[in-house]
PDB file of C-alpha atoms in Angstrom:
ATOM      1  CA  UNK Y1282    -225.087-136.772 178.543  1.00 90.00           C
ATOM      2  CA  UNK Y1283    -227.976-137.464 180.074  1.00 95.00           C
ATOM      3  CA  UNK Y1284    -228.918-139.878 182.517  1.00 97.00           C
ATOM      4  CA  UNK Y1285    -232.185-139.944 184.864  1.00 98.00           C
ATOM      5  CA  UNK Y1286    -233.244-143.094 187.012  1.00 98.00           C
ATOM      6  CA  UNK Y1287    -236.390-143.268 188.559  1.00 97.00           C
ATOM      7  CA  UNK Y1288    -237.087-145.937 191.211  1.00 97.00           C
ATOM      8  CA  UNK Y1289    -240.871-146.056 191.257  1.00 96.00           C
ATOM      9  CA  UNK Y1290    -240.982-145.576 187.424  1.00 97.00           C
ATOM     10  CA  UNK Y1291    -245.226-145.785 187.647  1.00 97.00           C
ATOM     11  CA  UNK Y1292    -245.170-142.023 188.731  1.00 97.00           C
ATOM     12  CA  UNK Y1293    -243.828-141.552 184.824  1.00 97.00           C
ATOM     13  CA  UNK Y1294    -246.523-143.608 183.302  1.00 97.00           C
ATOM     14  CA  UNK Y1295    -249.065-141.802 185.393  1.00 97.00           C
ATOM     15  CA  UNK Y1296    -247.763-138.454 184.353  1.00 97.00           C
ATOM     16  CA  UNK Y1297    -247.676-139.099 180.648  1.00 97.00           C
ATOM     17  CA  UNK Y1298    -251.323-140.678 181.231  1.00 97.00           C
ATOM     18  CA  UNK Y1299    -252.436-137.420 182.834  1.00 97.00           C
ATOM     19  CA  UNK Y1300    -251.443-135.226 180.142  1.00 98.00           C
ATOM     20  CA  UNK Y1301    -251.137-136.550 176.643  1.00 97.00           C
ATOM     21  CA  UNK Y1302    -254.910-135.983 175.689  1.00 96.00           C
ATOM     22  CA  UNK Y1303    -254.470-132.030 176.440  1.00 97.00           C
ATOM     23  CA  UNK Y1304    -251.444-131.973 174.803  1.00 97.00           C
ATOM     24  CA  UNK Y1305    -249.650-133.690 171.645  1.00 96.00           C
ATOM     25  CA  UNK Y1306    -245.849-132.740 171.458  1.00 96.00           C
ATOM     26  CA  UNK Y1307    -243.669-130.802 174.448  1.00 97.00           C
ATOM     27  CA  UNK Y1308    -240.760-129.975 175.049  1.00 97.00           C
ATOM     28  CA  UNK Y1309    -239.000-131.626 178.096  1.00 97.00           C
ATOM     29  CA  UNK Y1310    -236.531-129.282 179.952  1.00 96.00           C
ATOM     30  CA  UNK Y1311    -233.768-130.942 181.747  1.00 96.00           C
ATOM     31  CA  UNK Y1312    -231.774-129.086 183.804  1.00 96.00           C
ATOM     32  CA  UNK Y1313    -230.067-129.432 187.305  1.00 95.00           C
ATOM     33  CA  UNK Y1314    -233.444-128.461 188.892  1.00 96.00           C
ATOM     34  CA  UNK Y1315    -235.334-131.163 187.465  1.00 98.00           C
ATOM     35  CA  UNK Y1316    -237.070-132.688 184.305  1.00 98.00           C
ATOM     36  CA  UNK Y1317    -239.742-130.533 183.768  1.00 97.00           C
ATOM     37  CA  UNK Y1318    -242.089-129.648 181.133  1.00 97.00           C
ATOM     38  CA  UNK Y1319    -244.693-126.308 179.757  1.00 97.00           C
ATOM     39  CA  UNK Y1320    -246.742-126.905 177.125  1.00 97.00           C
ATOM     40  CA  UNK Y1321    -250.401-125.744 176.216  1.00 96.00           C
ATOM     41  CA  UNK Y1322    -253.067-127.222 174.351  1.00 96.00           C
ATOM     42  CA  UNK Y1323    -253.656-126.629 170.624  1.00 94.00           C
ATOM     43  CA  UNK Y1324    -256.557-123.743 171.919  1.00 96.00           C
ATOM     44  CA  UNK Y1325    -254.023-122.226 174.271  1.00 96.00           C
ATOM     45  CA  UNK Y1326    -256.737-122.459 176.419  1.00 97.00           C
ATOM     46  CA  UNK Y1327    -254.624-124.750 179.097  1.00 98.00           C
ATOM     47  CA  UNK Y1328    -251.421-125.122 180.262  1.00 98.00           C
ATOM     48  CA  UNK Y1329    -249.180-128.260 181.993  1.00 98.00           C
ATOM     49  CA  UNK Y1330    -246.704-127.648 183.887  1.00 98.00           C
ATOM     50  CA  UNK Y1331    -244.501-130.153 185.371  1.00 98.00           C
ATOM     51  CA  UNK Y1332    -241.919-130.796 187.423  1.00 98.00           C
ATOM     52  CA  UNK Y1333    -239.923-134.027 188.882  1.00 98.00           C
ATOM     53  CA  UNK Y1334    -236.831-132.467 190.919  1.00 98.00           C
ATOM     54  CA  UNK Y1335    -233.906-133.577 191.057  1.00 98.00           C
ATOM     55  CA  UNK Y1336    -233.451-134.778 194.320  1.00 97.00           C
ATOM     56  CA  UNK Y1337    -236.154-137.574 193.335  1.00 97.00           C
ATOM     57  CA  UNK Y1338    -234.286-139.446 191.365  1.00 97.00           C
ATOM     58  CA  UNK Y1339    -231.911-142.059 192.405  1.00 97.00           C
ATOM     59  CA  UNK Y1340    -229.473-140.337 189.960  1.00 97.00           C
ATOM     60  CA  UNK Y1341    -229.908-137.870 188.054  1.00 98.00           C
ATOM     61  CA  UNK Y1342    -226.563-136.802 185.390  1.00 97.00           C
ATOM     62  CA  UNK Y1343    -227.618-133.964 183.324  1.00 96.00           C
ATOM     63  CA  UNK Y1344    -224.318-132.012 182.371  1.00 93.00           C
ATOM     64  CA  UNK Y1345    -225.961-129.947 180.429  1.00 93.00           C
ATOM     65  CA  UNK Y1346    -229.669-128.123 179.955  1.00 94.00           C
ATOM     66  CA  UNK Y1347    -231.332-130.304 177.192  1.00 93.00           C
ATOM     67  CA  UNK Y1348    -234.399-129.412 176.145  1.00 94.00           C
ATOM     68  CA  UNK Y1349    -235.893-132.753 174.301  1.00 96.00           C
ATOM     69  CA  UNK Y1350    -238.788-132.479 171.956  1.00 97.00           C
ATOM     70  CA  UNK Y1351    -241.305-135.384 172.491  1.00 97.00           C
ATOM     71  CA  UNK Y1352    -244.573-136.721 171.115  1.00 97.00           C
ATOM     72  CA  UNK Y1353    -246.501-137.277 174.149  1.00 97.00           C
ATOM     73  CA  UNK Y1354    -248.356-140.494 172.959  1.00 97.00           C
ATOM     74  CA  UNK Y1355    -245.512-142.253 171.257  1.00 97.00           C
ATOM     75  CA  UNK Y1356    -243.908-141.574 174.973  1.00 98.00           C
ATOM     76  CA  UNK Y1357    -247.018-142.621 176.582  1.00 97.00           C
ATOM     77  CA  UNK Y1358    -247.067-145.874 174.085  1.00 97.00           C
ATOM     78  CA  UNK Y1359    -242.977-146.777 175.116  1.00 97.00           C
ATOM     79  CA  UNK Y1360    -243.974-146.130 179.088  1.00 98.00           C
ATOM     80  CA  UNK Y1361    -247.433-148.401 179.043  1.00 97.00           C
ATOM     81  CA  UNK Y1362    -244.579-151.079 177.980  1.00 97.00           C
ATOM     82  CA  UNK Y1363    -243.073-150.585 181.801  1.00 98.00           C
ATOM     83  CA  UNK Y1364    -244.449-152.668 184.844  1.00 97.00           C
ATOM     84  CA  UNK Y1365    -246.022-150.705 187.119  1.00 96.00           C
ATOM     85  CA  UNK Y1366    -242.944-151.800 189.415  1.00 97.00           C
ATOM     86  CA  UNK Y1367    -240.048-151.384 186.938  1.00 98.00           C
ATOM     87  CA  UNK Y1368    -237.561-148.788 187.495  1.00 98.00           C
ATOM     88  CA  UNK Y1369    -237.470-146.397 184.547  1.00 98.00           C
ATOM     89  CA  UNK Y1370    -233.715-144.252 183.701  1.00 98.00           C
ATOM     90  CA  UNK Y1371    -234.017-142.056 180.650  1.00 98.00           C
ATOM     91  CA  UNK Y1372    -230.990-141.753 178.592  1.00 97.00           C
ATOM     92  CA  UNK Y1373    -229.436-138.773 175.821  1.00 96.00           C
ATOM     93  CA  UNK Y1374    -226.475-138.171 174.890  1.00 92.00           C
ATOM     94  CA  UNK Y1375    -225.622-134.884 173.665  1.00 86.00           C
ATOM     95  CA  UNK Y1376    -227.020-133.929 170.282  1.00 86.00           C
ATOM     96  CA  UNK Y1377    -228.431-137.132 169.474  1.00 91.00           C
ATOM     97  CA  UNK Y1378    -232.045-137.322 168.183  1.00 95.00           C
ATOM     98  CA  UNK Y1379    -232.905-139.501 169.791  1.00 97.00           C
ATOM     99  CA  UNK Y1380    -234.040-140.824 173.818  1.00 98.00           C
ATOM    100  CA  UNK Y1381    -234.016-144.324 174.936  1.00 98.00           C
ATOM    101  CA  UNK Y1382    -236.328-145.275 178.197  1.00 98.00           C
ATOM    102  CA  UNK Y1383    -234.783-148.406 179.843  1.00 98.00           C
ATOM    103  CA  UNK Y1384    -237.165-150.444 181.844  1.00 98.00           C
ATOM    104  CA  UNK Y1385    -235.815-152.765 184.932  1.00 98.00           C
ATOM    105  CA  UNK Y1386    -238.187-155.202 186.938  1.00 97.00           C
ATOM    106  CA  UNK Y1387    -237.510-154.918 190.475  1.00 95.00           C
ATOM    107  CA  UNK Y1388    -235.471-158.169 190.312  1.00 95.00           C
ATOM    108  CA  UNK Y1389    -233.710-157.135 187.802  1.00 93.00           C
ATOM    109  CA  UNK Y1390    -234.156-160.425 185.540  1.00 96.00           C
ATOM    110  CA  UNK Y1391    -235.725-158.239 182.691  1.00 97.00           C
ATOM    111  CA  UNK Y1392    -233.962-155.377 181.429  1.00 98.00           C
ATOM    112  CA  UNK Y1393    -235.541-153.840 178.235  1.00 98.00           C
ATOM    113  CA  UNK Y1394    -234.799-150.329 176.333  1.00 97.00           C
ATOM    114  CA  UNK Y1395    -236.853-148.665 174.278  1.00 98.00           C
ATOM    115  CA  UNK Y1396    -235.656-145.852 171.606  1.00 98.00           C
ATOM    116  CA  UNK Y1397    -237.925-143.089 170.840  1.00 98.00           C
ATOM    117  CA  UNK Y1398    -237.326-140.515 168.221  1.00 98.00           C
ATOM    118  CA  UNK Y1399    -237.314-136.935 169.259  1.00 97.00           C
ATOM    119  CA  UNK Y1400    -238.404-134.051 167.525  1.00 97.00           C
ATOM    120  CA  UNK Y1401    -238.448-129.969 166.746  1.00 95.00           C
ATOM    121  CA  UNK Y1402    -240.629-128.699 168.375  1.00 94.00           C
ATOM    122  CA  UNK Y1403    -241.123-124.458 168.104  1.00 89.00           C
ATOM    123  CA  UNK Y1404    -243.379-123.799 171.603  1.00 84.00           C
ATOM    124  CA  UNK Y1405    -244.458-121.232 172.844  1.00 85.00           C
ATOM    125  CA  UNK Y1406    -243.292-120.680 176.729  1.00 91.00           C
ATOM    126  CA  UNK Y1407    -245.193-118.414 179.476  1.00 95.00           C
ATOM    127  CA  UNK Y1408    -244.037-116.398 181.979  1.00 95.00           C
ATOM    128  CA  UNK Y1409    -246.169-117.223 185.318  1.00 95.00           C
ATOM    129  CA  UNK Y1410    -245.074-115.264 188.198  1.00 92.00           C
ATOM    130  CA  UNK Y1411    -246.324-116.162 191.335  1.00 91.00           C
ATOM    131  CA  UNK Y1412    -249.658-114.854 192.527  1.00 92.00           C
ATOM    132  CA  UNK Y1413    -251.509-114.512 195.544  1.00 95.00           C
ATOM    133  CA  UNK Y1414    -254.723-116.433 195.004  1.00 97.00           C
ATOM    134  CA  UNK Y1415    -258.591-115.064 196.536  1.00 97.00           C
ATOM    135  CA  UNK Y1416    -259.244-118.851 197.543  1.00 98.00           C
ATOM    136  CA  UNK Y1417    -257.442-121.906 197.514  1.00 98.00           C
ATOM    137  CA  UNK Y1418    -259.357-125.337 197.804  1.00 98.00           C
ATOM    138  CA  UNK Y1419    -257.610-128.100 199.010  1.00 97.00           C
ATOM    139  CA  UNK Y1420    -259.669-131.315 198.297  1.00 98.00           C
ATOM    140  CA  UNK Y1421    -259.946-135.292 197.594  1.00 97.00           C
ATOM    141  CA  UNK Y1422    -258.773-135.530 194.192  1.00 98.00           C
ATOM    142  CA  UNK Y1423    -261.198-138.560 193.531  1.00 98.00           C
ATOM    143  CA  UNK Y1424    -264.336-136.241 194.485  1.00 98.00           C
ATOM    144  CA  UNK Y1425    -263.011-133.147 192.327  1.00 98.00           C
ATOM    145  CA  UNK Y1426    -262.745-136.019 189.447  1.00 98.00           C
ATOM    146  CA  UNK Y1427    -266.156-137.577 190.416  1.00 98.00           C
ATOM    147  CA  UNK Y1428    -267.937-133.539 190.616  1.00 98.00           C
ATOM    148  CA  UNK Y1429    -266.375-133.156 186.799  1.00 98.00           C
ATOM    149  CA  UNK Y1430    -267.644-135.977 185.302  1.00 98.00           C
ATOM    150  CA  UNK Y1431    -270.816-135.603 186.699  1.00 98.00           C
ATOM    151  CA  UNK Y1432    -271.472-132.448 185.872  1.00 98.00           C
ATOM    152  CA  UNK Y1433    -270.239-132.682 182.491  1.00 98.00           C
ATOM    153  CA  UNK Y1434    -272.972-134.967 182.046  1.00 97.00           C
ATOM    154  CA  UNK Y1435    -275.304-132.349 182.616  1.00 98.00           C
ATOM    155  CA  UNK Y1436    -273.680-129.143 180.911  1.00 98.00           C
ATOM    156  CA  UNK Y1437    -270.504-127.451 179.122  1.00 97.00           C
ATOM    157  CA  UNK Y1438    -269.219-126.080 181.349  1.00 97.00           C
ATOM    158  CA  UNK Y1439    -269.097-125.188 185.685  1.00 98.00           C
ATOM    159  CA  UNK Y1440    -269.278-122.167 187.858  1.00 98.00           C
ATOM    160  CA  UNK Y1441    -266.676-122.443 190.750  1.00 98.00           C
ATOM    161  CA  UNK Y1442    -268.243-120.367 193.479  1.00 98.00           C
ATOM    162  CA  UNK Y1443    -265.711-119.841 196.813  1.00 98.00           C
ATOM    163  CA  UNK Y1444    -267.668-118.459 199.589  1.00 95.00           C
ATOM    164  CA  UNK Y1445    -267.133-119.018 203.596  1.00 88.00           C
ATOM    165  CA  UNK Y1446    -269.954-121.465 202.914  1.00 87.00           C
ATOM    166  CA  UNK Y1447    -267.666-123.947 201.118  1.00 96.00           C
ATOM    167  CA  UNK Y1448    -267.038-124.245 197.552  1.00 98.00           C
ATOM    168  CA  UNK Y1449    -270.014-124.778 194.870  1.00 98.00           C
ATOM    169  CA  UNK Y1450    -269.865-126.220 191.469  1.00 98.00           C
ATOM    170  CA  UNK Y1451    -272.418-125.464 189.189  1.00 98.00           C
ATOM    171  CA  UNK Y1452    -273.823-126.327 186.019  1.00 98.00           C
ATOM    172  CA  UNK Y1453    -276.438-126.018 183.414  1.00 97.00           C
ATOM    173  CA  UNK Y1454    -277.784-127.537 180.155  1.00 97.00           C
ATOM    174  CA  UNK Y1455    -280.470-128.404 177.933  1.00 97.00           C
ATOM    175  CA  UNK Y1456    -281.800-131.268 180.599  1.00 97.00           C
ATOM    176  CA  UNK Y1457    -281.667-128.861 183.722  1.00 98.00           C
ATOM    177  CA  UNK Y1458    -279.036-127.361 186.082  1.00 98.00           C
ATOM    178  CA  UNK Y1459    -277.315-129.113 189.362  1.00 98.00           C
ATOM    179  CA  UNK Y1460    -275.237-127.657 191.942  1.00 98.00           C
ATOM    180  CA  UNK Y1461    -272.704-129.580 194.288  1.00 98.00           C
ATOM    181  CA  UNK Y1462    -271.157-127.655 197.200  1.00 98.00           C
ATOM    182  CA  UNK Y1463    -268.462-129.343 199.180  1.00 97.00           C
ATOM    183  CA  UNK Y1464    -268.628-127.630 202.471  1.00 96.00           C
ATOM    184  CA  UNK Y1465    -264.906-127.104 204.360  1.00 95.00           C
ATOM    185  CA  UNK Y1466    -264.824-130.409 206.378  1.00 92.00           C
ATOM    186  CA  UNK Y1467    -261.483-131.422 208.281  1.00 88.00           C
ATOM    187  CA  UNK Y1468    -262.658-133.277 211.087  1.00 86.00           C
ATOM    188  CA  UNK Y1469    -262.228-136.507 209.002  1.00 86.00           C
ATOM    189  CA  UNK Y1470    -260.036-139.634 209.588  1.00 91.00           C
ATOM    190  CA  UNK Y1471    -257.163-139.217 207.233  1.00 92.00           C
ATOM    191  CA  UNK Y1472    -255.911-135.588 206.300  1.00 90.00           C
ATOM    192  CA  UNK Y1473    -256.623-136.482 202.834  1.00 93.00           C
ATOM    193  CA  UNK Y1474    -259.914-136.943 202.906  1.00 92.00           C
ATOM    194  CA  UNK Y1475    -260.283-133.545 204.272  1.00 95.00           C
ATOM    195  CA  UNK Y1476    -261.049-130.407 202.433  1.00 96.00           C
ATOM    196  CA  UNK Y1477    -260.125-127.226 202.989  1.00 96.00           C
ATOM    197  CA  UNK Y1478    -260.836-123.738 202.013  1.00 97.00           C
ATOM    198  CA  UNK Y1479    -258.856-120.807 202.424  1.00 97.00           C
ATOM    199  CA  UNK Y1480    -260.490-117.638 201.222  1.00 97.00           C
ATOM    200  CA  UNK Y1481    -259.529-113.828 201.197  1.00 97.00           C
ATOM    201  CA  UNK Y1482    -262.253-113.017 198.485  1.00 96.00           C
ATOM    202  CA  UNK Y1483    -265.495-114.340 197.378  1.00 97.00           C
ATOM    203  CA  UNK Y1484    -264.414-115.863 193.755  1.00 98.00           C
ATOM    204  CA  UNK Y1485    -266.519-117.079 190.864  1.00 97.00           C
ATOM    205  CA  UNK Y1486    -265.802-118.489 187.641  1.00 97.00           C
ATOM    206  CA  UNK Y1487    -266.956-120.217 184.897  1.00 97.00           C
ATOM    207  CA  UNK Y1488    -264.730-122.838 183.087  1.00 98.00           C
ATOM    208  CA  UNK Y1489    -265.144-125.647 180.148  1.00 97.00           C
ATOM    209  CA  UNK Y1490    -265.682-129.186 182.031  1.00 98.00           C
ATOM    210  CA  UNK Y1491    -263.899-130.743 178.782  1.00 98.00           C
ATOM    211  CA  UNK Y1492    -260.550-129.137 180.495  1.00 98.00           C
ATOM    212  CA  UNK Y1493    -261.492-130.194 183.437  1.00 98.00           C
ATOM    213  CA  UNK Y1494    -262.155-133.476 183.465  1.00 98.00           C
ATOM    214  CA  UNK Y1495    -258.810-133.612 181.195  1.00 98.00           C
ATOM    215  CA  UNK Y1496    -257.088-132.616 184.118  1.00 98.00           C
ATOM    216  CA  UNK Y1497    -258.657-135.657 186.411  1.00 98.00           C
ATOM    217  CA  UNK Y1498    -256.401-138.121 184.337  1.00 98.00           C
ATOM    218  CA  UNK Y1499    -253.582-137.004 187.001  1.00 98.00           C
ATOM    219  CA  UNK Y1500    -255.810-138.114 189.781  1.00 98.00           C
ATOM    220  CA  UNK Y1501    -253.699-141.429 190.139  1.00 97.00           C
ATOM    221  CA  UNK Y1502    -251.114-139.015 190.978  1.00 98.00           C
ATOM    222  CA  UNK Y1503    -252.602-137.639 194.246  1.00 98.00           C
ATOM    223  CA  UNK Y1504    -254.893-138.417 196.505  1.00 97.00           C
ATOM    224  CA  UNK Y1505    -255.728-134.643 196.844  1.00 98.00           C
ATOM    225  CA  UNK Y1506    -256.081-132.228 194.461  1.00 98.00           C
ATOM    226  CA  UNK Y1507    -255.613-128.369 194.938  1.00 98.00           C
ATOM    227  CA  UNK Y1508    -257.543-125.682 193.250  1.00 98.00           C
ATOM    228  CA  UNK Y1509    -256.448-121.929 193.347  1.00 98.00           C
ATOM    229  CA  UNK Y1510    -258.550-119.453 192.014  1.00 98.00           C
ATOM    230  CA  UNK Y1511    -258.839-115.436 192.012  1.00 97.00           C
ATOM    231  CA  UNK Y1512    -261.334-113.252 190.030  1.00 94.00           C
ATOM    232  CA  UNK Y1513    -258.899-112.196 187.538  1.00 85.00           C
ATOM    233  CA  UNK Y1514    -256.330-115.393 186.699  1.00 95.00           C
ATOM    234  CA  UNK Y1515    -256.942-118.907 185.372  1.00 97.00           C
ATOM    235  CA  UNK Y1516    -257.456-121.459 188.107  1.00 98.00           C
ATOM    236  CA  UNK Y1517    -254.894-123.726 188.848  1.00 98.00           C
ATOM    237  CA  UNK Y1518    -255.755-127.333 189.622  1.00 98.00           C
ATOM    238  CA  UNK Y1519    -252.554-128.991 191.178  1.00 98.00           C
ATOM    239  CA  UNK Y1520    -251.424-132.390 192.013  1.00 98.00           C
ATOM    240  CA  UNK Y1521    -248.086-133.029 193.825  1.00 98.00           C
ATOM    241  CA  UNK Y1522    -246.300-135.894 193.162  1.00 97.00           C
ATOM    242  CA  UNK Y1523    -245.341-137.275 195.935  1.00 89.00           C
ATOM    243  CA  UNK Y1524    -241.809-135.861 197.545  1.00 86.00           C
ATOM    244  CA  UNK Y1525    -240.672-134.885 193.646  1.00 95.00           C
ATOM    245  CA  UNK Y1526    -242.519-132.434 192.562  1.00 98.00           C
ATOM    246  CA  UNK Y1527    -246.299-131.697 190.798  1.00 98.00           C
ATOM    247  CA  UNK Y1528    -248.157-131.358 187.699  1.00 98.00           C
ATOM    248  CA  UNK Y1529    -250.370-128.025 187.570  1.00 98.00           C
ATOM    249  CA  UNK Y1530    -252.754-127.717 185.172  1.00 98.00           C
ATOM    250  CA  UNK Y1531    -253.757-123.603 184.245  1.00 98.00           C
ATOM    251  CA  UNK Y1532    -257.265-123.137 182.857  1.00 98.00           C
ATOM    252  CA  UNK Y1533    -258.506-119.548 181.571  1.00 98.00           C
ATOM    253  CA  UNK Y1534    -261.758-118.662 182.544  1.00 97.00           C
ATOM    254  CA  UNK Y1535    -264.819-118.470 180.276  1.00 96.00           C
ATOM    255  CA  UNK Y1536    -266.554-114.653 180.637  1.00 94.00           C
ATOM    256  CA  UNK Y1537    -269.780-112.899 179.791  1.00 86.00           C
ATOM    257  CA  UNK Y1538    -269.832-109.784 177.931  1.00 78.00           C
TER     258      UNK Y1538
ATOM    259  CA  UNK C 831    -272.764-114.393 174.935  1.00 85.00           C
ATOM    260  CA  UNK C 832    -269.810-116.416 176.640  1.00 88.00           C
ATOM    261  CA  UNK C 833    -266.347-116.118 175.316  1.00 94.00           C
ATOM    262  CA  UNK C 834    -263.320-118.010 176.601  1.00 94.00           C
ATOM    263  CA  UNK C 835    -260.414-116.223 177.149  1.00 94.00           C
ATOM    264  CA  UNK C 836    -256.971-117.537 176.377  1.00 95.00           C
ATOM    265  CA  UNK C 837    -253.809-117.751 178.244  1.00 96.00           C
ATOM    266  CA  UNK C 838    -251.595-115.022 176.640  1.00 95.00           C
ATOM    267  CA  UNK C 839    -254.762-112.614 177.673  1.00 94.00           C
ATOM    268  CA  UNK C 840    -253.250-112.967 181.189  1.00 95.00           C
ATOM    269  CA  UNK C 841    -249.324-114.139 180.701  1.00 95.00           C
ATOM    270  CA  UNK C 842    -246.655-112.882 178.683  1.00 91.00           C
ATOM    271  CA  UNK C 843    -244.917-115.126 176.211  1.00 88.00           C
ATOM    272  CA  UNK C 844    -241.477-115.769 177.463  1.00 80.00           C
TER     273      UNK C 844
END
């Protein structure tokens, strides 16, 4: 049995809405930890990995690790039909095929449930240990979002250069080339409008701005955005979720030979 | 030439 009820149920919708264009089907891992998810894209090119902890919930029954096979836009489709103020509690019972997401308005006088079909799924899981990262950039998550669209208007793909200058992104294309460079810059009003670099090494690396800028879908999730890279790993672009946990989004790097 | 690398070039498959 299976029983998860989230209070602020738009954190779900925003989730699903920041990742079901990377990926199609994943499998969701409950366990006492948390409902969490890793799935890559059909390229295996980028990773989600998500987490919602248990201690976020309002209650959270799970007797039993379940791991729950779900397409991500039929879930997406069943969660758009929540109101942004609605508190969502997924249901399973044990070896049923199915998952039902209930849907309460804050005053309680509508009360809907949805039942989604769930489905086989054979992934393919990654161990990521922990790493030490050369730089980590800590950064408004609406600017990182604005840089990737912008520069995806000009080329493929960016070079994400850390030095104690600040951080640069750069592009090229058929039209020309444009650089942005966000220098470190935390004498600002609110925290989160701050950003913040914290380098060991000098890092650069090139990625595809199509994985990017799927990754700026979570930006409703976080006002910030974090971005850890080193020489020899795929960046991670990270957005917590707010006292429950974070998506992270890995990216391997593009390389000249 | 660029080539992009993939994800099991740097983790393991569990």
């Amino acid at each position: 049995m299976l029983e998860l009820r989230l209070v602020q149920g738009s954190l779900l919708k925003k989730v699903l809405e920041s990742i079901k264009e990377l990926v199609n089907d994943a499998n969701f891992d409950c366990s006492s930890t948390g409902f969490s998810l890793q799935a890559m894209d059909s390229s295996h090119v980028a990773l989600v990995a998500l987490l919602l902890r248990s201690e976020g919930f309002e209650h959270y029954r799970c007797d039993r690790n379940l791991s729950m096979g779900m397409n991500l836009n039929n879930m997406a489709k069943m969660l758009k039909c929540a109101g942004n103020d609605d508190i969502i509690t997924i249901k399973a019972d044990d070896g049923s095929d199915t998952v039902t997401f209930m849907f309460e308005s804050p005053t309680q006088d509508k009360i809907s449930d949805f039942e989604m079909k769930l489905m086989d799924i054979d992934s393919e899981h990654l161990g990521i240990p922990e790493a030490e990262y050369d730089a980590i950039v800590r950064m408004p998550s609406a600017e990182f979002a604005r840089i990737c669209k912008d520069l995806s208007s000009i080329g493929d793909t960016v070079v994400i250069s850390v030095t104690k200058e600040g951080v640069k992104f750069s592009t090229k294309g058929d039209i020309g080339a444009a650089n942005i460079v966000c220098r470190q810059n935390t004498t600002v009003d609110k925290p989160d409008d701050a950003t913040v670099i914290e380098m060991k090494e000098p890092v650069s690396l090139q990625f595809a701005l199509r994985y990017t800028n799927f990754f700026t879908k979570a930006t409703p999730l976080s006002s910030t955005v974090t971005i850890s890279l080193s020489n020899e790993l795929p960046v991670v672009v990270e957005y917590k979720i707010a006292e429950m946990g974070y998506v992270r989004f890995y990216l391997a790097p593009k390389i000249e030979e | 030439q660029i080539f992009q690398k993939i994800l099991v070039d740097y983790f393991d498959s569990k």
